[in-house]
Tab-separated table of C-alpha atoms in Angstrom:
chain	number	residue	atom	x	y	z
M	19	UNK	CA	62.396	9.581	-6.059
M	20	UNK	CA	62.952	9.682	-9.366
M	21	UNK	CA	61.761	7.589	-12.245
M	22	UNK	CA	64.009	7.639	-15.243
M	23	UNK	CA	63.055	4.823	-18.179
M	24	UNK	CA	59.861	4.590	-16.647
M	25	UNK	CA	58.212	4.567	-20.833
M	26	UNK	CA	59.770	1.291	-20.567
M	27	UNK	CA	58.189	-0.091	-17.658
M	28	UNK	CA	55.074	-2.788	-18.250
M	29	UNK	CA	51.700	-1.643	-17.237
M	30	UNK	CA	48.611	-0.964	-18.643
M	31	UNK	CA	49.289	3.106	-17.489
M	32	UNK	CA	52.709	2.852	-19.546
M	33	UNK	CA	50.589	1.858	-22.912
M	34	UNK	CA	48.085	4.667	-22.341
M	35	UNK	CA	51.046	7.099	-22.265
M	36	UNK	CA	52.926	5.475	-25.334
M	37	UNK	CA	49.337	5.421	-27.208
M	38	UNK	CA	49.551	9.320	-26.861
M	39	UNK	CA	53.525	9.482	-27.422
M	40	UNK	CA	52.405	8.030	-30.497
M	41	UNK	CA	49.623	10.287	-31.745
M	42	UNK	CA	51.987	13.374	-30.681
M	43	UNK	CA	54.516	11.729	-32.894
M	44	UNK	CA	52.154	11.371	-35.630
M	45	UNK	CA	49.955	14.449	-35.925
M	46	UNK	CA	52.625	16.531	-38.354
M	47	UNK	CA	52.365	19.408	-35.802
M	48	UNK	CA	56.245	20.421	-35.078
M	49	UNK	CA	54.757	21.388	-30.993
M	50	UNK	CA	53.856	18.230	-30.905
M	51	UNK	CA	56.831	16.022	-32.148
M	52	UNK	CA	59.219	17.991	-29.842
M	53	UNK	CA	56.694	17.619	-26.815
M	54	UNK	CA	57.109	14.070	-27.959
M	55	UNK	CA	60.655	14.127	-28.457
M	56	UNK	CA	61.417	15.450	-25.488
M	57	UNK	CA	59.353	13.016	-23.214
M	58	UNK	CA	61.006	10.303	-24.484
M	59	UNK	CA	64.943	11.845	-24.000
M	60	UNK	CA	63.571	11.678	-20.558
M	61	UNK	CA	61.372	8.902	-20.248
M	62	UNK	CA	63.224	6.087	-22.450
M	63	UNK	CA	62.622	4.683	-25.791
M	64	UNK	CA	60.366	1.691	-26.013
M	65	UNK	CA	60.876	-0.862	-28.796
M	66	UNK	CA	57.850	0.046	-30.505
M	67	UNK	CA	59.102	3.761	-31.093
M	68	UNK	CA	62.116	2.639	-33.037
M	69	UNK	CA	60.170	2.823	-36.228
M	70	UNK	CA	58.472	6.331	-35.505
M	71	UNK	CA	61.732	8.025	-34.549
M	72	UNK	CA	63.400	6.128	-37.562
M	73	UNK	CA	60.262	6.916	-39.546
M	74	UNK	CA	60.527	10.971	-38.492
M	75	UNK	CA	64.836	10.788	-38.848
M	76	UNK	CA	64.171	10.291	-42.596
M	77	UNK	CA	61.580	12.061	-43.881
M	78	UNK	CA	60.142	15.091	-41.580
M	79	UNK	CA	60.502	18.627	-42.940
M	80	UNK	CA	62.034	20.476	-39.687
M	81	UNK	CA	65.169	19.285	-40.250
M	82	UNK	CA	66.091	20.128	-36.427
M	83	UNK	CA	63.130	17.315	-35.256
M	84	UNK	CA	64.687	15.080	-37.798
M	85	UNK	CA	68.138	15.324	-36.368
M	86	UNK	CA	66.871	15.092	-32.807
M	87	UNK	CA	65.030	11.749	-34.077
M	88	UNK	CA	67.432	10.565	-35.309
M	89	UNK	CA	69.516	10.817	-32.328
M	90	UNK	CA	67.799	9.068	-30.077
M	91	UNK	CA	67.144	6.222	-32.499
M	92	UNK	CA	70.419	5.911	-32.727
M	93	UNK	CA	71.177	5.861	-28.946
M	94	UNK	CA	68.528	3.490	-28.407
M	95	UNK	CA	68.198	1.168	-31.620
M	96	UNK	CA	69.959	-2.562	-31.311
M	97	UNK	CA	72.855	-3.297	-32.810
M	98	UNK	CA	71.143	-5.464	-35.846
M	99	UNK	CA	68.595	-2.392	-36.255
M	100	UNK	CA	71.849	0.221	-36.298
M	101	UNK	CA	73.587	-2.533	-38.658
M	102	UNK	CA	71.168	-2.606	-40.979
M	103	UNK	CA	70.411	1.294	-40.924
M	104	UNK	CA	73.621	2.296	-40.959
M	105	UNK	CA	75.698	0.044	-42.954
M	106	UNK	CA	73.423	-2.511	-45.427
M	107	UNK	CA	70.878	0.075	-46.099
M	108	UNK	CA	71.956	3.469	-46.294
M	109	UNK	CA	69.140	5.811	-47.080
M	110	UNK	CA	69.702	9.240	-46.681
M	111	UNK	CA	66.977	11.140	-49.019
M	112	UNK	CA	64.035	9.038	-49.710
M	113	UNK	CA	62.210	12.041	-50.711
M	114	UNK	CA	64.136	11.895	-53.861
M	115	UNK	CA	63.355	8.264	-54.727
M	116	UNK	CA	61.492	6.871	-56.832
M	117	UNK	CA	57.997	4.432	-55.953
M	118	UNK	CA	60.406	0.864	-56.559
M	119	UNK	CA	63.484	2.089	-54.605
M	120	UNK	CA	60.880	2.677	-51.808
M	121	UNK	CA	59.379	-0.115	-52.438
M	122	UNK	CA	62.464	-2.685	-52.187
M	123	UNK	CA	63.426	-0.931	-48.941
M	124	UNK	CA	60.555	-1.321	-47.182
M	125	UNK	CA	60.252	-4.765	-48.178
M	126	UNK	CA	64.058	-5.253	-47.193
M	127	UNK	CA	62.374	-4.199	-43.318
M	128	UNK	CA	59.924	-6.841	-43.372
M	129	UNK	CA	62.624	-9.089	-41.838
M	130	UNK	CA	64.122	-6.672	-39.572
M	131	UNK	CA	63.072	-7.803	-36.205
M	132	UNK	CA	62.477	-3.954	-34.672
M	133	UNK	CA	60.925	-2.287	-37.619
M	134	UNK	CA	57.408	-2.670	-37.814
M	135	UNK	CA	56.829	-2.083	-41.514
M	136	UNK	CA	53.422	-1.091	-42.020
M	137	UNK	CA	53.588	1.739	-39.354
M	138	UNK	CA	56.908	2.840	-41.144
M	139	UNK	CA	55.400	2.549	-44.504
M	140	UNK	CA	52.725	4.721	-43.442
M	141	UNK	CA	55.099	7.557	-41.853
M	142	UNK	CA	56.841	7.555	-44.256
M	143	UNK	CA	53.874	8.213	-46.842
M	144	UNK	CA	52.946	10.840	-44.420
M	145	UNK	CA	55.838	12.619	-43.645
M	146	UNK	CA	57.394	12.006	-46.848
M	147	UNK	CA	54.530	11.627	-50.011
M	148	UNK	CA	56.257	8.866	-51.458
M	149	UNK	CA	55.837	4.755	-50.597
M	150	UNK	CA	51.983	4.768	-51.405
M	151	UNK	CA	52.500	1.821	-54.298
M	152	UNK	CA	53.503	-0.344	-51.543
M	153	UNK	CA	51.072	0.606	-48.456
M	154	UNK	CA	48.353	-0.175	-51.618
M	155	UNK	CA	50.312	-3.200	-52.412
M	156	UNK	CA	50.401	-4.480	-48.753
M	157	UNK	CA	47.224	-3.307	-47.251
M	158	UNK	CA	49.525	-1.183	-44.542
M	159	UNK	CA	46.317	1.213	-43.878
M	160	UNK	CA	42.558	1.181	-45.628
M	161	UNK	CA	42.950	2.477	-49.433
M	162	UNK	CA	41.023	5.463	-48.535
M	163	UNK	CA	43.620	6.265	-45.976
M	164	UNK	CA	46.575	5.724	-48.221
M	165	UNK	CA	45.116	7.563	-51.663
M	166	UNK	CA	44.179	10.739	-48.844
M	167	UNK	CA	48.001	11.051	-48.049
M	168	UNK	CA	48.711	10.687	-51.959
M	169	UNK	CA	46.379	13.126	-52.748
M	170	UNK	CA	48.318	17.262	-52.733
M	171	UNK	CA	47.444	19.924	-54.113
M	172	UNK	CA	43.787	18.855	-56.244
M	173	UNK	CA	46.480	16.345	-57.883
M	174	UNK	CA	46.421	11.850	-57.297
M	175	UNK	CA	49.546	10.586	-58.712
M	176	UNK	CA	49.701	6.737	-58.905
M	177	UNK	CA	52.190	6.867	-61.603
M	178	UNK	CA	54.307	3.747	-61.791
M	179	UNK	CA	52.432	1.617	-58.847
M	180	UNK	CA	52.191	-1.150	-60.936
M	181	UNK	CA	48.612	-1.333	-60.068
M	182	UNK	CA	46.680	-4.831	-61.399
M	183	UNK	CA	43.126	-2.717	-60.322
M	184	UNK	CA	42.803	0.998	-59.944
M	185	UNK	CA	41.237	1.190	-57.077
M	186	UNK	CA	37.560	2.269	-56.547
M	187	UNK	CA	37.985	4.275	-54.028
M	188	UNK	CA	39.811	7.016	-55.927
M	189	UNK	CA	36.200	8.207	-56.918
M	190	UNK	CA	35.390	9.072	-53.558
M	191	UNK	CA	38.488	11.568	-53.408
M	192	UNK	CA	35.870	14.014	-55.526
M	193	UNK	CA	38.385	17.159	-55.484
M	194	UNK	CA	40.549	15.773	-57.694
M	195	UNK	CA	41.426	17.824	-61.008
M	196	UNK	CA	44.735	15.998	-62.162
M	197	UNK	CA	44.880	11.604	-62.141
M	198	UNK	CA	48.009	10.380	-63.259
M	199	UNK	CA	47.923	6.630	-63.726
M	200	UNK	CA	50.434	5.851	-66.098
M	201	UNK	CA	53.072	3.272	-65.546
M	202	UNK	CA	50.245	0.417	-64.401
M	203	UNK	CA	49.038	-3.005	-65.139
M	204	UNK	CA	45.299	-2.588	-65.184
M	205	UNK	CA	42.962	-2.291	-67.730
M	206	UNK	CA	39.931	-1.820	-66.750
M	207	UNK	CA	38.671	1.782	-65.065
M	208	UNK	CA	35.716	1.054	-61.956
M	209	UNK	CA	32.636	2.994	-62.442
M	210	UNK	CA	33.248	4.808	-59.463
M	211	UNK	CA	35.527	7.399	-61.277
M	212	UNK	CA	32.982	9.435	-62.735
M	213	UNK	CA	32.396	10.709	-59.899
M	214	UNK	CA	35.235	12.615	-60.311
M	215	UNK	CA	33.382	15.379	-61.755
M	216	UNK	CA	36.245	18.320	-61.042
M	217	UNK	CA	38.789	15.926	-63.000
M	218	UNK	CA	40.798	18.586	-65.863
M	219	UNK	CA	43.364	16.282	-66.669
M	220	UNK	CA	44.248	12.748	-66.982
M	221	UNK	CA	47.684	11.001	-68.163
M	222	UNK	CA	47.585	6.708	-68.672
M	223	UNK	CA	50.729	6.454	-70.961
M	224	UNK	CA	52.004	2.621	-70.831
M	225	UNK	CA	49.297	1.828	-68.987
M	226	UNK	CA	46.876	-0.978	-71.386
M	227	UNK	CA	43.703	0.397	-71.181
M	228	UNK	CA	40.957	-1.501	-72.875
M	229	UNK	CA	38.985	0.366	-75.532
M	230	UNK	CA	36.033	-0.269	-73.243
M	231	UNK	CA	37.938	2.004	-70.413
M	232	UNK	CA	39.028	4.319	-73.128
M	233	UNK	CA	35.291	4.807	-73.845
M	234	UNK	CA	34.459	5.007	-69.961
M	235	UNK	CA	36.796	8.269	-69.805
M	236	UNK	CA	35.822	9.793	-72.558
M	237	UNK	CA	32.080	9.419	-71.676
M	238	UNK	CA	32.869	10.304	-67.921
M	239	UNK	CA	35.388	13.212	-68.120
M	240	UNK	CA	35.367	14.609	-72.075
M	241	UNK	CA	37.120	18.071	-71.615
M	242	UNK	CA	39.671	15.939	-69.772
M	243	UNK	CA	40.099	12.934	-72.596
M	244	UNK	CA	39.805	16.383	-75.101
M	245	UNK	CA	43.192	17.573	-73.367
M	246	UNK	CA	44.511	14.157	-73.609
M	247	UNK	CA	44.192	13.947	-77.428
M	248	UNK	CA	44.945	17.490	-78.057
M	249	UNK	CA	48.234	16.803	-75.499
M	250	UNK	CA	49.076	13.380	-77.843
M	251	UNK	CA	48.342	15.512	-81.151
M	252	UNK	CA	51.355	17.986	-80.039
M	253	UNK	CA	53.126	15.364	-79.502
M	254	UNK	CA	52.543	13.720	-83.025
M	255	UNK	CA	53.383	17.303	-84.455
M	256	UNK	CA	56.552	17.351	-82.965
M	257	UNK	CA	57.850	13.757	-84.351
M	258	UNK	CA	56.445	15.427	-87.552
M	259	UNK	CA	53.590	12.672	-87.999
M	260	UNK	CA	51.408	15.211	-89.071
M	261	UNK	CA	48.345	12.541	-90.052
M	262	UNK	CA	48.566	11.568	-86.488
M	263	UNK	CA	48.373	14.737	-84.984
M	264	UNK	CA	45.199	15.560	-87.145
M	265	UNK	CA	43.840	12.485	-85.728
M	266	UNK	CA	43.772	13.294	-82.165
M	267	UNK	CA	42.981	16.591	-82.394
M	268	UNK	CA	40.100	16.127	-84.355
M	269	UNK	CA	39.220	14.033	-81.557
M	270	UNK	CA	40.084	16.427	-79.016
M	271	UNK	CA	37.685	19.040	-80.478
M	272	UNK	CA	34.958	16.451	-81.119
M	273	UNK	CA	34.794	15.334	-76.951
M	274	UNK	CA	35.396	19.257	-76.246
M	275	UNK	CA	34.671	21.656	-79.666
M	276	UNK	CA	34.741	24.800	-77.109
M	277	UNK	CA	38.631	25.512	-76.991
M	278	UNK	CA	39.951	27.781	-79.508
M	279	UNK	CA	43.523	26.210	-79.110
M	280	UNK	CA	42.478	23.260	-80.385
M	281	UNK	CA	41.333	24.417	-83.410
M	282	UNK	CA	43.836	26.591	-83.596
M	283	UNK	CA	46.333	23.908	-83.327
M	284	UNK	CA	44.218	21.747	-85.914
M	285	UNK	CA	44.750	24.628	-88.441
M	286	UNK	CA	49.017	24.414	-88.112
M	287	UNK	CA	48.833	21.041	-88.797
M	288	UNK	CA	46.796	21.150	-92.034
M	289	UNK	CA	48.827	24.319	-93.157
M	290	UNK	CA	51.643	21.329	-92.667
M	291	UNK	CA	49.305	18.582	-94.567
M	292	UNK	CA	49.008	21.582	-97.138
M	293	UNK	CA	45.316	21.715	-96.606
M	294	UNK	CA	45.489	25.432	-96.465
M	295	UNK	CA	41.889	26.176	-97.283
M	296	UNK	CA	40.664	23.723	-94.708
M	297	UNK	CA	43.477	25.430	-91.999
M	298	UNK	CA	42.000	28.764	-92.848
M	299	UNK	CA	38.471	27.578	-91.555
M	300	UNK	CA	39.949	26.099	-88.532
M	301	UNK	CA	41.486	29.582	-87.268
M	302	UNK	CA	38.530	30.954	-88.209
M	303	UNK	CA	36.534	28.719	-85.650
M	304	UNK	CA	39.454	29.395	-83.220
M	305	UNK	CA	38.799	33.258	-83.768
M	306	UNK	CA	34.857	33.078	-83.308
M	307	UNK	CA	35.658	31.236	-79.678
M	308	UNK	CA	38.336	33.827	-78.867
M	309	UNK	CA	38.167	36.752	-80.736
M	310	UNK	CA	41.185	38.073	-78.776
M	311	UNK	CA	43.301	35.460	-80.087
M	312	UNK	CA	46.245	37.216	-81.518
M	313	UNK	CA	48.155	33.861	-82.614
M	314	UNK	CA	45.468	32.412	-84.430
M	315	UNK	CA	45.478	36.147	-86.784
M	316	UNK	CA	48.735	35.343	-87.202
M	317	UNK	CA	48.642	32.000	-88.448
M	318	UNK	CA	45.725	33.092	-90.575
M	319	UNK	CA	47.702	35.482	-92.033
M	320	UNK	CA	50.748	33.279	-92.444
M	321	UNK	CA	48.249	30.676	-94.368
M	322	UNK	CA	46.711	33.278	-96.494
M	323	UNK	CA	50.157	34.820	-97.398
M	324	UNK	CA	51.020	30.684	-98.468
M	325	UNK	CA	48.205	30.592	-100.691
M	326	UNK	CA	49.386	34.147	-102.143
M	327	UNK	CA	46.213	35.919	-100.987
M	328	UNK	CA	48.364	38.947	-99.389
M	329	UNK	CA	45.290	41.710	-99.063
M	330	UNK	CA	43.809	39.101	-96.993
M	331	UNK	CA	46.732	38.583	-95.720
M	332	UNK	CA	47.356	41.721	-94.814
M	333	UNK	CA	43.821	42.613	-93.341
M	334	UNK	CA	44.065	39.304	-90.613
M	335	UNK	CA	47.319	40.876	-89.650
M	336	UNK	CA	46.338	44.363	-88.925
M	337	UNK	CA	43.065	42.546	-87.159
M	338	UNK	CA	45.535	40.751	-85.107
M	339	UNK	CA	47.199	44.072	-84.015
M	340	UNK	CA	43.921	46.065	-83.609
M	341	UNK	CA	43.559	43.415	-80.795
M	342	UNK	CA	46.227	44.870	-79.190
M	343	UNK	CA	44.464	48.373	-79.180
M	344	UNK	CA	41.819	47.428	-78.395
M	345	UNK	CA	42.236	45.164	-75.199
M	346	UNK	CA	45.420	46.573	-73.039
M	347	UNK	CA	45.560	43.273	-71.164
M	348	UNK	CA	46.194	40.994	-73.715
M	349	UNK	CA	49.448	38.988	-74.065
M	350	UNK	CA	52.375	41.257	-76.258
M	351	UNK	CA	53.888	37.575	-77.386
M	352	UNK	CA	52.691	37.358	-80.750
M	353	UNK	CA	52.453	41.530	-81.568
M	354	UNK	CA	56.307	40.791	-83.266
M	355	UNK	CA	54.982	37.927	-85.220
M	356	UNK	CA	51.901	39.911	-86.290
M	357	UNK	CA	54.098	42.845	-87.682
M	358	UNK	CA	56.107	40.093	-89.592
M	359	UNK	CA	52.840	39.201	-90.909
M	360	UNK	CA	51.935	42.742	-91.893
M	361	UNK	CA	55.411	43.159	-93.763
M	362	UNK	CA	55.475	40.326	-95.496
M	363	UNK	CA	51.906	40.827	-97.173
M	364	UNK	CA	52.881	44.185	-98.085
M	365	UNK	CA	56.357	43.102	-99.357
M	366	UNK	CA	54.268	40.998	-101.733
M	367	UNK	CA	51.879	43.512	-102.580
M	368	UNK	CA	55.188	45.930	-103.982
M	369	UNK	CA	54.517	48.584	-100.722
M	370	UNK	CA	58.261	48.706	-100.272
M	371	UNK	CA	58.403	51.810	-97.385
M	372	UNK	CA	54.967	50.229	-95.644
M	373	UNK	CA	56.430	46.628	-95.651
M	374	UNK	CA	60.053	48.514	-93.849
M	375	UNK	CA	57.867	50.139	-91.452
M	376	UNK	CA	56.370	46.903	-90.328
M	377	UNK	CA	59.408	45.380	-90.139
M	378	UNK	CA	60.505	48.096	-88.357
M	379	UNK	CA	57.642	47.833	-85.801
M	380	UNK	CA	58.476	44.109	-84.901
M	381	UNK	CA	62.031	44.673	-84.600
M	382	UNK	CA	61.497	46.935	-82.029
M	383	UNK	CA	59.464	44.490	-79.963
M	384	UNK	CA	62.310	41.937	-81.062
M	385	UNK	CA	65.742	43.096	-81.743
M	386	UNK	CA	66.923	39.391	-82.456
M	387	UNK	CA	63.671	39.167	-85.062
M	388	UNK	CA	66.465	37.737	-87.709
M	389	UNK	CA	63.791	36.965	-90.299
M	390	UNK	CA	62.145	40.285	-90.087
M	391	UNK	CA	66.265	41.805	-90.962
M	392	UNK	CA	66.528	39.639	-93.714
M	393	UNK	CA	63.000	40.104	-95.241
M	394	UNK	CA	64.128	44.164	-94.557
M	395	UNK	CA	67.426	42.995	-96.697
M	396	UNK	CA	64.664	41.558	-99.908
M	397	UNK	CA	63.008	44.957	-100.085
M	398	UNK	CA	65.877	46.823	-100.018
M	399	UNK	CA	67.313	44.861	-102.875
M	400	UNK	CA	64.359	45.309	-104.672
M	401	UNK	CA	64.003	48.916	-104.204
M	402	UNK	CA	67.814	48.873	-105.611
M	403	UNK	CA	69.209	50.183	-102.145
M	404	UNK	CA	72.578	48.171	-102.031
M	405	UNK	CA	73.877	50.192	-98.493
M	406	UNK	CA	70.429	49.340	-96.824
M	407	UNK	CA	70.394	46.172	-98.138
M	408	UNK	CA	73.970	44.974	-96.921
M	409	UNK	CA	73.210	46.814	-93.776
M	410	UNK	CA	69.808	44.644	-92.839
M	411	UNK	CA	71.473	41.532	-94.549
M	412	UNK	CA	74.444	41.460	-91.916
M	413	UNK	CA	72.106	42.150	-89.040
M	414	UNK	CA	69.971	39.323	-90.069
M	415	UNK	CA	73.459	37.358	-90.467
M	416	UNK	CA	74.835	38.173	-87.122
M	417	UNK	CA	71.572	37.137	-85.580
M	418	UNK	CA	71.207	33.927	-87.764
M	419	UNK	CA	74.164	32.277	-89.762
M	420	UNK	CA	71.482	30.421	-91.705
M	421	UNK	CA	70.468	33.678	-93.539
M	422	UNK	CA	74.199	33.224	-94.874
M	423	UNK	CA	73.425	30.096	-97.097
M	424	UNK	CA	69.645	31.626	-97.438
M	425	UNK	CA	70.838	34.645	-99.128
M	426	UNK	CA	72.739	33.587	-102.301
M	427	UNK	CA	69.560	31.458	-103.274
M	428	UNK	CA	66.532	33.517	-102.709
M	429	UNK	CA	66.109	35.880	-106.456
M	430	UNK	CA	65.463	38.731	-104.226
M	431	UNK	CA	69.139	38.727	-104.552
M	432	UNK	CA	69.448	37.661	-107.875
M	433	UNK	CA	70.455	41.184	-108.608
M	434	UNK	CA	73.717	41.224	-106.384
M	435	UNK	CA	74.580	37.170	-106.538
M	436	UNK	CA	77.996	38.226	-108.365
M	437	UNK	CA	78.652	41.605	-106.236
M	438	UNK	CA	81.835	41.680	-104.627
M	439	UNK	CA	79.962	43.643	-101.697
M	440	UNK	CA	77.599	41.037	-101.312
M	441	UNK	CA	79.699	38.110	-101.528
M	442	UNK	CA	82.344	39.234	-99.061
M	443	UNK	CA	79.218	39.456	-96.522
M	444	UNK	CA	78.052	36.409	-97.014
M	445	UNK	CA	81.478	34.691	-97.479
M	446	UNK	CA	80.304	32.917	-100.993
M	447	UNK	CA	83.122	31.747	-103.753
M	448	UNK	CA	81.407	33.190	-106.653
M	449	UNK	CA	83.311	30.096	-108.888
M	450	UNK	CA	80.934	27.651	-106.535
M	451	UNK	CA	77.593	29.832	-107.600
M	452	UNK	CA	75.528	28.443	-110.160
């Protein structure tokens, strides 16, 4: 006797085994879902599977459970549940969609007879990571439960819930190193948070914050807020709102003072205020935290060199490189910039062949170092070596076309601005030249 269909028979037995159909279906082990799968190619489909199959169809990695659940739904599902599936709401990929276009979908199932929302809201979030600003929104599991399936990788994104209240519970989630709540409509932060003692980094852009939460954070989770200004103060730098940058990172290094790239950083934008003395003490604070910190040398250097103090120039450069020697491990990416350094303070203190052998030096590490070929091209015109000179000057040209309009104005040149030589390489009308 056989009993085909019999997952749709009534009966308290029936339930039991649906119950575990369900967990199968739920427990993100790929034995389990085809165990699952299987049972219910040969046992039927009840009604209150739809959503699960559906649920699985859309969003589970193995893509060859996906297609199988998505067969059977599609055998099984009514012809309003296909309709609206298949034809009003086609969603192929909702892994690639963002928190709203979730959001508007699953609320577009709350009047679909066979879907039962919450349980696909939650599979989804699952199977799938995305949907949590609605199973918040609608209460489709406790908050606990939905911030756990949000939470991957040491990292709770909530970006763009439109959140009225952060909820408290993300302080119990203690693990957490990265909270991204930007894109929300809350403004206060619970107390609960600071028990987020792990927490590294935290982003709240558009998200109104009340200076009494602003204060919360920075009191709770200072190295954190410290990365936050120091983040916002790179950001200034690069719109070129220098007084703004200086603002937040002098906040950054008062909540954390023990980062020698912030005061590293704090130095560059003061050598752009044209605070150079000030700078200078700022990379010198970045040095005593990191005395293998090869980029703050150089931008010692570069500020020294500014204020035309080029034996001090020159001795934070070579101090930069001894780094180098000294500690095999350290990163090569600033050992070209460091020779630049070097060459440049001795090109201002007249050492013509040292300066060439610096030069030399960094355009080995960096063929397509243009400046260091056109700085070569000065001291070759000052040392009254036209070939060498022309020779440096078109490498630096080839590599840069700028170095074309640089050369007839910088009076290291001043000596060949009406050679035929030199103006054919640089293309100049010598009628145009004042």
């Amino acid at each position: 006797m056989t009993n085909e269909q019999y997952l749709k028979n009534q009966g308290e037995e029936t339930k039991a085994y649906i119950e575990k159909i369900k967990k199968l279906l739920e427990s993100e082990v790929d034995e389990n879902l085809l165990l699952a799968l299987q049972l219910l190619d040969t046992g039927g489909i009840p009604a209150e599977l739809l959503t699960h199959l559906y649920a699985i169809g859309i969003t589970y990695s193995n893509y060859h459970i996906a297609d199988t659940a998505t067969e059977l739904f599609e055998q099984n599902a009514p012809a309003d549940l296909l309709e609206f599936t298949q034809h009003q709401w086609i969603f192929n990929d909702p892994l690639t969609s963002g928190e709203n276009t979730i959001g508007d979908f699953l609320e577009a199932t709350q009047n679909i007879t066979h879907f039962d929302t919450p349980t696909l809201a939650n599979l989804i979030l699952k199977f799938g990571a995305v949907g949590g600003a609605y199973c918040l929104k609608y209460h489709t599991a406790p908050t606990l439960t939905v911030l756990q399936q949000l939470y991957r990788g040491e990292s709770l994104l909530l970006n763009d819930f439109g959140l009225t209240k952060l909820p408290p519970e993300v302080g119990a989630i203690t693990g957490i190193k990265y909270l991204g709540i930007s894109g929300n409509q809350f403004t206060e932060i619970p107390d609960e948070l600071q028990a987020l003692v792990t927490l590294e980094r935290i982003h709240f852009t558009d998200t109104p914050l009340s200076d009494i939460s602003i204060q919360k954070l920075e009191t709770f989770f200072p190295a954190a807020m410290a990365n936050h200004y120091a983040s916002s103060g790179r950001n200034a730098f690069q719109e070129k709102d220098y007084s703004l940058a200086s603002k937040h990172m002098l906040k950054a290094i008062d909540l954390d003072s023990s980062q020698a790239d912030y005061w590293n950083t704090q130095g560059v934008i003061l050598g752009r205020l044209k605070k150079r003395e000030e700078a200078i003490r700022f990379f010198d604070q970045a040095l005593t935290l990191n005395p293998q910190d090869t980029l703050s040398y150089s931008n010692k250097a570069h500020m020294l060199h500014l204020l035309g103090r080029e034996e001090e120039s020159l001795i934070a450069a070579n101090l930069g490189l001894k780094v180098y020697a000294q500690h095999v491990n350290v990163s090569h990416s600033w050992k070209p910039t460091l020779y630049f350094r070097k060459g440049q303070a001795l090109f201002h203190l007249g050492r013509y062949d040292e300066c060439h052998e610096a030069y030399n030096q960094c355009i080995q590490l960096n063929p397509a170092f243009g400046g260091a070929w056109f700085n070569k091209a000065c001291a070759y015109a000052r040392q009254a070596n036209k070939t060498e000179m022309l020779s440096s000057l078109s490498k630096a040209i080839d590599l840069d076309s700028k170095f074309r309009q640089d050369a007839p104005e910088d009076p290291d040149f001043k000596v060949y601005w009406q050679d035929a030589d030199f103006l054919a390489l640089i293309n100049h009308n010598p009628d145009h030249h004042e």
